[in-house]
XYZ file of C-alpha atoms in Angstrom:
669
model
C 28.227 15.902 -1.321
C 29.326 18.557 -3.773
C 32.329 16.786 -4.967
C 32.256 14.175 -8.429
C 33.911 11.525 -6.906
C 31.993 10.363 -3.850
C 31.548 7.707 -3.015
C 29.909 7.407 0.763
C 25.595 7.674 0.059
C 24.229 10.699 2.145
C 20.351 10.835 2.409
C 20.306 14.413 2.722
C 17.756 15.706 0.168
C 17.964 19.367 -1.862
C 15.051 21.729 -2.382
C 14.018 22.221 -6.384
C 15.266 25.237 -6.843
C 18.919 23.734 -5.033
C 19.151 20.668 -6.747
C 18.242 23.028 -10.123
C 21.307 25.075 -9.457
C 23.892 22.015 -8.207
C 22.189 20.737 -11.591
C 22.946 23.359 -13.890
C 26.382 23.546 -11.818
C 27.546 20.080 -13.614
C 25.630 19.840 -16.758
C 26.959 23.264 -17.843
C 25.187 25.689 -19.544
C 23.677 23.181 -21.824
C 21.218 22.965 -19.234
C 19.658 26.301 -19.759
C 19.489 26.401 -24.068
C 15.883 26.730 -24.961
C 15.114 23.621 -26.407
C 17.092 21.442 -23.541
C 15.556 23.234 -20.809
C 12.880 21.447 -20.287
C 13.779 18.163 -19.910
C 17.153 18.837 -18.328
C 14.632 20.276 -15.293
C 11.888 16.845 -15.468
C 15.781 15.309 -15.125
C 16.928 17.294 -12.291
C 13.924 16.725 -10.322
C 13.568 12.929 -11.376
C 16.498 12.896 -9.238
C 14.514 14.067 -6.239
C 17.256 15.970 -4.369
C 19.465 13.851 -4.110
C 23.297 15.240 -4.237
C 24.660 12.450 -5.594
C 21.943 11.401 -8.438
C 22.399 15.461 -9.199
C 26.042 15.612 -9.472
C 26.663 12.307 -11.549
C 23.821 12.548 -13.800
C 24.382 16.302 -14.336
C 27.927 15.509 -14.769
C 27.048 12.981 -17.613
C 24.711 15.028 -19.812
C 27.286 17.963 -20.243
C 27.919 19.138 -24.052
C 25.273 17.378 -24.898
C 22.954 19.702 -27.150
C 20.818 17.005 -28.568
C 17.195 16.591 -27.659
C 17.057 12.789 -28.496
C 20.004 12.378 -25.750
C 18.063 14.058 -23.188
C 14.984 12.521 -24.096
C 16.545 9.025 -23.868
C 17.709 9.847 -20.649
C 14.752 11.067 -19.013
C 12.641 7.895 -20.205
C 15.808 5.416 -18.498
C 15.289 7.614 -15.432
C 11.710 6.930 -15.302
C 12.314 3.289 -15.944
C 14.587 3.076 -13.116
C 17.149 2.305 -15.226
C 20.407 3.969 -15.694
C 21.038 5.617 -18.810
C 25.017 5.060 -19.222
C 27.316 3.526 -17.216
C 28.787 6.353 -15.364
C 25.216 7.046 -13.675
C 25.442 3.091 -13.740
C 28.523 3.494 -11.765
C 28.445 6.381 -9.926
C 25.134 6.634 -8.385
C 23.401 2.617 -8.826
C 26.595 0.892 -7.458
C 27.215 3.658 -4.498
C 23.652 2.679 -3.639
C 23.813 -0.892 -4.205
C 27.715 -1.145 -2.412
C 25.925 0.335 0.776
C 22.773 -2.611 -0.015
C 25.263 -5.379 -0.364
C 26.899 -4.375 2.780
C 23.978 -4.874 4.287
C 24.635 -7.932 7.044
C 22.675 -10.331 8.387
C 21.486 -9.856 11.783
C 21.291 -13.363 12.730
C 23.655 -13.055 15.796
C 26.233 -16.362 16.774
C 24.100 -18.715 18.707
C 25.862 -20.774 21.102
C 25.629 -24.701 20.816
C 22.667 -24.655 23.416
C 20.851 -21.939 22.202
C 21.196 -23.346 18.082
C 20.184 -26.788 19.465
C 16.878 -24.948 21.350
C 16.180 -23.104 18.438
C 16.519 -25.378 15.746
C 16.981 -24.786 11.903
C 14.634 -22.194 12.259
C 14.975 -19.865 9.234
C 16.955 -16.571 9.518
C 15.708 -13.328 8.351
C 17.192 -11.683 4.480
C 17.271 -7.969 5.034
C 18.279 -7.884 1.584
C 14.453 -8.610 0.694
C 13.496 -6.638 3.043
C 15.101 -3.497 1.651
C 13.274 -4.720 -1.864
C 9.708 -4.957 -0.098
C 9.836 -1.542 0.254
C 10.225 -0.083 -2.948
C 6.909 -1.815 -3.380
C 5.680 1.663 -1.763
C 5.675 4.830 -3.417
C 6.008 7.253 -0.747
C 5.522 7.011 2.634
C 5.779 3.474 4.047
C 3.204 3.025 7.636
C 6.179 0.838 9.853
C 3.471 -1.576 11.315
C 2.014 -2.641 7.569
C 5.507 -2.760 6.062
C 6.242 -5.589 9.150
C 3.705 -7.189 9.108
C 4.189 -7.882 5.426
C 7.653 -8.332 5.782
C 6.555 -11.234 8.570
C 3.602 -12.880 6.586
C 5.732 -13.127 3.476
C 8.431 -14.580 5.967
C 11.564 -12.625 5.317
C 12.099 -11.944 8.921
C 12.981 -15.417 9.569
C 11.347 -17.478 11.938
C 10.252 -16.702 15.417
C 8.112 -18.307 18.131
C 5.900 -15.313 18.439
C 4.586 -11.652 16.717
C 6.355 -9.922 18.823
C 9.620 -11.257 18.811
C 9.192 -10.525 14.585
C 7.701 -6.986 15.267
C 11.120 -6.724 16.850
C 13.470 -8.193 14.990
C 11.419 -5.805 11.684
C 11.850 -2.840 14.063
C 16.071 -3.424 14.398
C 15.938 -4.483 10.424
C 14.022 -1.058 9.362
C 17.154 1.113 12.007
C 19.565 -1.323 9.915
C 18.192 0.180 7.064
C 18.094 3.767 8.172
C 21.347 3.452 9.415
C 22.699 2.101 6.189
C 20.949 5.457 4.335
C 18.827 2.892 2.427
C 15.359 4.491 4.577
C 14.807 7.227 6.082
C 12.640 8.300 9.642
C 9.456 10.310 8.274
C 6.597 11.311 10.738
C 5.980 9.678 13.606
C 5.233 5.528 12.598
C 6.511 6.048 9.054
C 9.449 5.193 6.864
C 10.687 6.915 3.512
C 12.065 5.545 0.593
C 14.019 8.080 -2.058
C 13.042 8.206 -5.230
C 16.509 7.419 -6.639
C 17.077 4.834 -4.107
C 13.751 3.050 -5.033
C 14.807 3.427 -8.515
C 18.114 1.316 -7.502
C 16.494 -1.126 -5.643
C 13.829 -1.878 -8.713
C 17.165 -1.912 -10.765
C 19.348 -4.862 -8.425
C 15.683 -7.496 -8.588
C 15.998 -6.934 -12.210
C 19.058 -6.893 -13.117
C 20.426 -9.012 -10.291
C 18.059 -12.005 -9.595
C 14.535 -13.462 -10.435
C 13.330 -14.028 -7.128
C 12.154 -10.630 -6.734
C 10.682 -9.398 -9.434
C 8.132 -7.240 -8.678
C 5.081 -5.445 -10.217
C 4.735 -1.507 -9.663
C 2.624 0.778 -10.984
C 2.061 2.608 -7.834
C 0.937 5.917 -6.862
C 1.171 7.184 -10.845
C -2.492 7.757 -11.381
C -3.792 4.787 -13.020
C -7.775 4.357 -13.166
C -7.277 0.282 -14.320
C -5.073 -2.162 -14.962
C -6.271 -4.571 -17.539
C -4.070 -3.162 -19.769
C -0.432 -4.011 -18.058
C 1.275 -7.449 -18.924
C 2.293 -9.499 -15.685
C 4.416 -12.220 -15.843
C 3.131 -15.712 -14.839
C 6.100 -15.777 -12.381
C 6.128 -12.203 -11.053
C 6.757 -12.693 -7.594
C 5.077 -9.453 -6.113
C 2.064 -7.306 -7.536
C 1.980 -3.210 -5.880
C -0.495 -0.829 -7.379
C -0.416 1.174 -4.866
C -1.942 4.884 -4.099
C -3.291 4.702 -7.688
C -7.409 5.375 -8.431
C -7.947 2.041 -9.981
C -11.741 1.954 -10.486
C -11.941 -1.935 -11.132
C -10.583 -4.675 -11.763
C -9.938 -7.019 -14.668
C -12.525 -10.234 -14.223
C -9.482 -12.454 -15.803
C -6.069 -11.751 -14.645
C -3.214 -13.127 -15.819
C -2.591 -16.518 -14.012
C 0.574 -15.795 -11.174
C 0.992 -18.746 -9.183
C 4.392 -18.021 -7.703
C 2.915 -14.183 -6.768
C 3.000 -13.841 -2.801
C 2.267 -10.037 -2.190
C -0.861 -8.122 -3.949
C -1.257 -4.734 -2.746
C -3.633 -2.755 -3.510
C -4.459 -0.421 -0.534
C -5.028 3.667 -1.096
C -7.708 2.831 -4.095
C -10.240 4.456 -3.168
C -12.676 4.189 -6.196
C -12.181 0.356 -6.373
C -15.602 -0.892 -5.012
C -16.002 -4.023 -6.235
C -13.677 -7.380 -7.070
C -14.596 -9.905 -9.455
C -16.488 -13.334 -7.807
C -12.622 -15.198 -9.284
C -9.853 -12.645 -9.331
C -8.306 -14.583 -6.222
C -8.045 -17.638 -8.099
C -5.508 -16.149 -10.044
C -3.109 -16.243 -7.053
C -3.103 -19.087 -5.504
C 0.163 -18.237 -3.566
C -0.955 -15.160 -1.795
C 1.040 -14.784 1.860
C -0.336 -10.435 2.089
C -3.914 -8.969 0.344
C -3.906 -4.849 1.290
C -6.992 -3.911 0.641
C -6.751 -1.172 3.043
C -8.111 2.392 1.996
C -10.485 1.434 -0.910
C -13.823 1.650 -1.442
C -14.778 -2.218 -1.079
C -18.232 -2.768 0.261
C -17.567 -7.170 0.357
C -15.156 -9.567 -0.602
C -15.814 -12.253 -3.553
C -15.993 -15.622 -2.188
C -12.603 -16.532 -4.238
C -10.807 -15.308 -0.859
C -11.639 -18.426 0.327
C -8.947 -19.939 -2.198
C -5.453 -18.495 -0.301
C -4.738 -21.325 1.491
C -1.023 -19.986 1.867
C -2.719 -16.473 2.906
C -0.641 -15.020 5.693
C -2.065 -11.067 5.983
C -5.620 -9.943 5.253
C -5.168 -6.353 5.544
C -8.536 -3.958 5.154
C -7.885 -0.793 7.226
C -10.185 2.133 6.743
C -12.736 0.212 4.273
C -15.060 2.650 5.302
C -17.984 0.625 2.812
C -16.891 -2.921 4.124
C -19.802 -4.268 5.591
C -19.299 -8.374 5.757
C -16.727 -10.853 4.554
C -17.378 -14.009 3.324
C -16.700 -17.452 4.793
C -12.626 -17.832 4.938
C -12.609 -20.925 7.575
C -10.102 -22.400 4.168
C -7.296 -19.860 5.199
C -6.259 -22.104 7.675
C -2.672 -20.671 7.520
C -3.976 -17.006 8.384
C -1.997 -15.142 11.126
C -3.298 -11.279 10.855
C -6.677 -10.360 10.268
C -6.987 -6.052 10.611
C -10.258 -4.693 9.882
C -9.243 -1.653 11.708
C -12.277 0.699 10.798
C -14.483 -1.110 8.876
C -18.330 -1.498 9.218
C -18.340 -5.435 10.385
C -22.106 -6.036 11.596
C -20.524 -10.051 12.278
C -17.707 -11.932 12.079
C -17.178 -13.916 9.037
C -18.289 -17.672 8.980
C -15.263 -19.886 9.516
C -12.946 -18.055 11.711
C -13.283 -20.614 14.424
C -10.939 -22.765 11.902
C -8.173 -19.781 12.087
C -6.338 -21.985 14.210
C -3.227 -20.039 13.457
C -4.287 -16.530 13.902
C -2.022 -14.502 15.475
C -2.898 -10.510 15.867
C -6.940 -9.900 15.432
C -7.832 -6.264 15.024
C -11.411 -5.705 14.311
C -11.900 -2.116 16.844
C -14.675 -0.425 15.602
C -17.113 -3.190 14.829
C -19.840 -3.805 17.233
C -19.597 -7.767 16.795
C -20.984 -8.663 20.305
C -24.382 -10.541 18.671
C -22.142 -13.164 16.348
C -20.039 -14.072 19.198
C -20.990 -17.498 20.151
C -19.819 -19.743 22.835
C -16.298 -21.401 22.464
C -15.769 -18.668 20.153
C -12.648 -17.532 21.403
C -11.110 -20.865 22.630
C -10.213 -21.308 18.773
C -7.891 -18.530 18.628
C -5.729 -20.815 21.040
C -2.488 -18.719 18.942
C -4.131 -15.454 19.224
C -1.837 -13.155 20.693
C -3.221 -9.588 20.295
C -7.286 -8.995 20.601
C -8.538 -5.894 19.403
C -11.885 -5.762 20.150
C -13.049 -2.204 21.515
C -16.234 -1.702 19.817
C -18.104 -4.896 20.777
C -19.180 -5.261 24.586
C -18.035 -8.672 25.892
C -19.505 -10.709 28.250
C -18.130 -13.436 30.706
C -18.467 -15.805 28.536
C -16.257 -14.313 26.565
C -14.021 -12.942 28.857
C -13.621 -16.237 30.347
C -12.520 -18.123 27.152
C -9.737 -14.832 26.947
C -8.534 -15.763 29.825
C -7.428 -19.096 29.126
C -5.553 -17.745 26.005
C -1.768 -18.753 27.225
C -0.265 -17.030 24.461
C -2.046 -13.934 24.793
C 0.002 -10.965 25.753
C -1.975 -7.676 24.507
C -5.660 -6.932 24.841
C -8.001 -4.203 24.365
C -11.728 -4.978 24.817
C -15.131 -3.291 26.340
C -16.416 -5.797 29.297
C -19.882 -5.010 31.104
C -19.694 -4.452 34.531
C -20.982 -8.306 35.335
C -17.801 -9.385 33.315
C -15.084 -8.988 36.299
C -16.694 -9.760 40.006
C -16.252 -13.139 41.081
C -13.001 -14.231 39.263
C -9.182 -14.955 39.461
C -7.667 -12.386 37.310
C -4.133 -13.681 38.101
C -4.244 -14.544 34.919
C -4.055 -10.733 33.570
C -0.240 -10.819 35.020
C 0.376 -12.434 31.383
C -0.460 -9.138 29.500
C 2.249 -7.108 28.763
C -0.403 -4.242 27.778
C -4.410 -3.793 27.892
C -6.966 -1.801 27.609
C -9.800 -2.724 29.239
C -13.469 -0.543 29.151
C -15.467 -1.341 31.844
C -18.816 0.386 30.801
C -19.183 3.126 28.497
C -17.282 5.901 28.987
C -17.624 9.451 27.850
C -14.740 10.531 28.925
C -11.475 11.325 25.880
C -8.386 9.041 26.355
C -5.911 8.804 23.862
C -5.665 5.006 22.470
C -2.267 4.176 23.738
C -1.273 0.763 22.802
C 2.093 0.456 24.947
C -0.046 0.828 28.792
C -1.943 -1.441 31.162
C -4.767 0.803 30.958
C -8.299 0.064 32.827
C -10.968 2.609 32.316
C -14.360 1.592 34.720
C -17.461 4.159 33.818
C -20.716 4.239 35.503
C -20.738 1.467 37.708
C -22.433 1.858 41.294
C -21.373 -1.695 42.773
C -17.582 -1.237 43.027
C -17.660 -0.005 46.104
C -16.809 -4.037 47.206
C -13.575 -5.628 47.229
C -13.770 -8.102 44.881
C -13.234 -5.603 41.798
C -9.544 -4.804 43.354
C -8.434 -8.126 41.365
C -8.558 -6.317 38.253
C -7.527 -3.178 38.921
C -4.071 -3.968 40.695
C -2.556 -4.961 37.367
C -3.025 -1.717 35.455
C -0.536 1.496 35.213
C -3.032 3.339 34.192
C -6.924 3.328 35.995
C -9.883 5.938 34.791
C -12.525 6.130 37.244
C -16.100 7.463 36.082
C -19.021 7.534 38.186
C -17.340 5.524 40.347
C -19.393 4.742 43.392
C -17.270 3.797 46.620
C -13.791 5.771 46.557
C -12.567 5.437 50.021
C -13.899 1.917 50.350
C -11.363 0.766 46.981
C -8.372 2.745 48.359
C -8.815 1.923 52.434
C -8.683 -2.372 51.780
C -6.420 -2.262 48.479
C -2.596 -1.664 47.295
C -2.030 -0.482 43.930
C 1.536 -1.033 44.239
C 1.977 -0.680 39.951
C -0.116 2.445 39.451
C 1.515 5.389 37.827
C -1.555 7.371 37.091
C -5.037 7.530 38.251
C -7.675 10.092 36.410
C -11.034 10.460 38.472
C -13.607 12.171 36.898
C -17.395 12.886 37.661
C -16.684 11.712 41.271
C -17.797 12.280 44.651
C -14.897 12.502 47.652
C -16.114 10.303 49.969
C -12.952 10.163 52.071
C -14.114 10.442 55.553
C -12.578 9.488 59.182
C -10.918 5.967 57.862
C -12.334 3.040 59.052
C -10.812 0.865 61.686
C -8.701 -2.205 60.396
C -8.547 -0.487 56.555
C -5.191 -1.046 56.421
C -4.519 2.459 56.211
C -0.816 2.228 57.888
C -0.216 1.232 54.306
C 0.099 3.451 51.218
C -2.281 2.191 48.668
C -0.459 4.187 46.129
C 2.947 3.923 46.437
C 4.310 4.640 42.694
C 2.020 7.464 41.316
C 3.176 9.660 39.703
C 0.318 11.558 38.236
C -3.314 12.564 39.230
C -6.246 14.341 37.490
C -9.096 14.950 38.703
C -12.311 16.620 37.103
C -15.926 16.914 38.410
C -15.310 15.473 42.269
C -17.564 16.776 44.451
C -17.034 17.824 47.306
C -13.756 17.856 47.069
C -12.375 20.703 49.271
C -8.394 19.696 49.194
C -6.076 16.594 47.924
C -5.363 16.373 51.858
C -8.791 15.177 51.832
C -8.143 12.189 49.973
C -6.843 10.954 53.646
C -4.007 8.235 53.973
C -3.370 8.933 50.038
C 0.443 9.528 50.708
C 1.420 10.624 47.080
C 5.102 9.763 47.982
C 5.870 9.979 44.214
C 3.546 12.179 42.893
C 5.115 14.299 39.921
C 2.228 15.806 38.289
C -1.618 17.077 39.647
C -4.192 18.045 36.834
C -7.309 19.467 38.825
C -10.098 21.165 36.848
C -13.823 22.071 37.534
C -14.105 21.223 41.386
C -16.679 23.380 42.528
C -16.010 22.751 46.112
C -11.756 23.234 46.227
C -10.707 25.870 48.062
C -6.890 24.992 48.964
C -4.719 22.496 47.453
C -3.370 21.117 49.769
C -3.913 21.681 53.976
C 0.189 19.902 54.873
C 1.157 20.927 58.092
C 4.851 19.666 59.384
C 5.205 15.961 57.277
C 3.967 16.730 54.319
C 6.500 15.837 51.481
C 4.930 15.620 48.118
C 7.331 15.666 44.764
C 5.361 17.886 42.403
C 6.985 19.177 39.401
C 3.710 20.382 37.425
C 0.466 21.426 38.853
C -2.293 22.838 36.105
C -5.725 23.753 37.835
C -8.708 25.145 36.368
C -11.942 26.169 36.807
C -12.011 26.016 40.533
C -14.277 28.942 41.681
C -13.503 28.415 45.261
C -10.391 28.006 45.128
C -8.547 31.210 47.993
C -5.055 29.488 48.292
C -2.887 27.028 47.130
C -0.808 25.480 50.403
C -1.988 25.681 53.966
C 0.015 25.757 57.092
C 3.023 24.878 54.507
C 6.509 27.183 55.167
C 8.764 27.892 52.549
C 11.175 25.032 52.604
C 8.143 22.906 51.853
C 6.974 24.235 49.069
C 7.578 21.489 45.909
C 9.747 21.677 43.741
C 7.586 22.676 41.075
C 8.635 23.574 37.752
C 6.171 24.180 36.078
C 2.196 25.788 36.912
C -0.441 26.370 35.134
C -3.743 28.448 36.415
C -6.653 29.145 34.758
C -10.176 31.126 35.175
C -9.603 30.639 39.233
C -11.111 34.066 40.567
C -10.646 33.944 44.299
C -7.152 32.447 44.018
C -5.253 35.878 45.786
C -2.018 34.694 46.758
C 0.580 31.511 45.461
C 2.209 31.908 48.767
C 6.365 31.677 49.869
C 8.429 32.766 46.434
C 9.142 29.084 44.606
C 12.599 29.223 43.395
C 12.547 26.441 40.887
C 9.883 27.223 38.679
C 10.899 27.178 35.444
C 7.235 28.014 33.702
C 4.362 30.286 34.477
C 1.165 30.709 33.213
C -1.592 32.582 34.840
C -5.296 32.762 32.465
C -7.613 34.898 33.976
C -6.881 35.192 37.592
C -7.716 38.758 38.370
C -6.831 37.956 41.890
C -3.489 37.130 41.133
C -1.317 41.131 41.385
C 2.036 39.149 42.411
C 4.398 36.726 41.462
C 5.887 33.498 43.422
C 9.257 34.732 42.832
C 11.818 36.874 43.946
C 15.058 38.609 42.438
C 16.839 35.455 44.667
C 14.930 32.758 43.607
C 13.785 33.856 39.114
C 17.326 32.659 38.166
C 15.250 29.153 36.938
C 11.952 31.044 35.517
C 12.226 30.827 31.220
C 8.330 31.620 30.338
C 5.585 33.757 31.957
C 2.758 33.907 29.761
C -0.933 35.358 30.792
C -2.998 38.284 28.985
C -0.784 41.750 28.629
C -3.481 43.215 30.715
C -2.836 41.075 33.441
C 1.308 41.500 33.322
C 0.902 45.088 33.208
C -1.276 45.601 36.442
C 1.201 43.173 38.214
C 2.957 44.419 41.536
C 6.501 44.487 42.111
C 9.043 45.043 44.900
C 11.496 46.537 41.985
C 11.167 48.033 39.113
C 14.696 46.489 37.726
C 13.434 43.194 38.468
C 9.881 43.562 35.759
C 13.219 44.391 33.216
C 14.678 41.468 34.036
C 11.800 39.328 33.637
C 10.155 40.899 30.406
C 11.774 38.639 28.135
C 10.234 35.927 29.854
C 6.960 36.870 28.947
C 4.635 35.388 26.336
C 1.106 36.726 25.388
C -1.386 34.208 25.619
C -5.294 33.740 26.307
C -5.466 29.851 27.008
């Protein structure tokens, strides 16, 4: 992108020093004149490292020695306007051509599909692009899609999931068109120059997208800002606003009001929202508000109320008039009770209140009123059997994240859970740290002694990831049930009670035929993983064992051993003496990664491991020889340990050690 005739848009950017060098190259020596250079550097900085903008704008200033011309160019850039026709043609119009080329995402439908879908409103990717200009820098992907959905510019969809999928597709299309950049996980970014062009397009080519954008500029108050009554969207994102005016301009057409990331904002005037009767989106996330005014209840067109990270927010006013509300997001707030009128939100699709303990305010019949709800996240509230029964009747529900008391899951039919695509259900209060993953089918059971009976399996059988903490009755659980869908099993602070399998227990059937990951922590009386008896681990790929004091060997396998392990991690097992007992070299799993920590009695790793790629040995002082030979070391890439351990290893051949020196990396953990 270093020629002046470029017509293709490329969003790759330059560092500040490189940007200045390119600007001077195109503007010439005039840019370094004493009275011009400060302005020239500001103009170069406004180009945001975009080579196309730097090249064209620098060229447009070549030979101009009057300060007034440079001041006017800088002002125009800051106002998101091209300061001359050359800049408009070569920068703004190049980006606009990419904008103009955006195609409708709606696929051609057959006559049968058109009949099925009727005359649903189609999505508008150009409106989605222009909406991105309301954000200053980083744009949270979920937040953006939720706003698009609430505004109706993603088109009409039967479910939130369909709308969300369309949103992801839209973002991908904008990235492919070089109008957005991917930025970290769950964020996208719009280049400063592209944002300027987006605002220029909105102001120049149509009134439909007219917006007020005063984001990220350090505003402390907004009473002096002139707002047109016809403004469509208002953004004061990422400022330092301390207060809002008591009397705001009447804005009967405004559909989005974005005030997030204004931490000093503590209070909203009582009648503030009366000025915005058509609002569909209100975002007050990461503000200091402690309450919302009752005027919020007047917004009968509101689709999305987003209050994430309002740490001081303890209560909401009545919201029963928000009959069109589809998304209520109160993540990381301190709400103490449900707002009055929530049972009237019959169109609510997404309810997100994971941090609030609301169980005392959840009355009988509450969930039955939320018949349209697709996603519920109320992890902070421990729900009883009545609430769980009501949730089971929500036929549109696809995602569920809740905590239950142990009595809620017995003597119930759990087949309704087949409707759920993803869930996290905690039974009891766990002390295990488990990162939140919304894409899994996850169940955590903690401190429940009554789980030895068969009835528990009704719910657990639907999990792909299962965590059992202080769980009584492991043997009966796996003896009487099969968990075909289980991919990962974590057992912590339990006792290994596997003995001779009871007659008629169905032990000929592998209860975990698809298990890929097994994690054992603080498991008492476990001498070997083979103690799990009839568990065959026929698809086990990853094994993690930590602080199992009775463990003496990993597997006591005999002749029929066949576990496709690829990764093994063992830590703090003081009695572990060897890994595989009665196992020939041909039977050692195809392990690629082996991590051993604080195993004081482990002295040998057995036959050479020919598939090993990564080995870590920390505080295993009896291990004096690597499980490798010259013939079997072709795959090893990394060996980690302390320099002291490495220097004390025994070698059959000094050349062999020399060949592996490049693989060794110092590590103490």
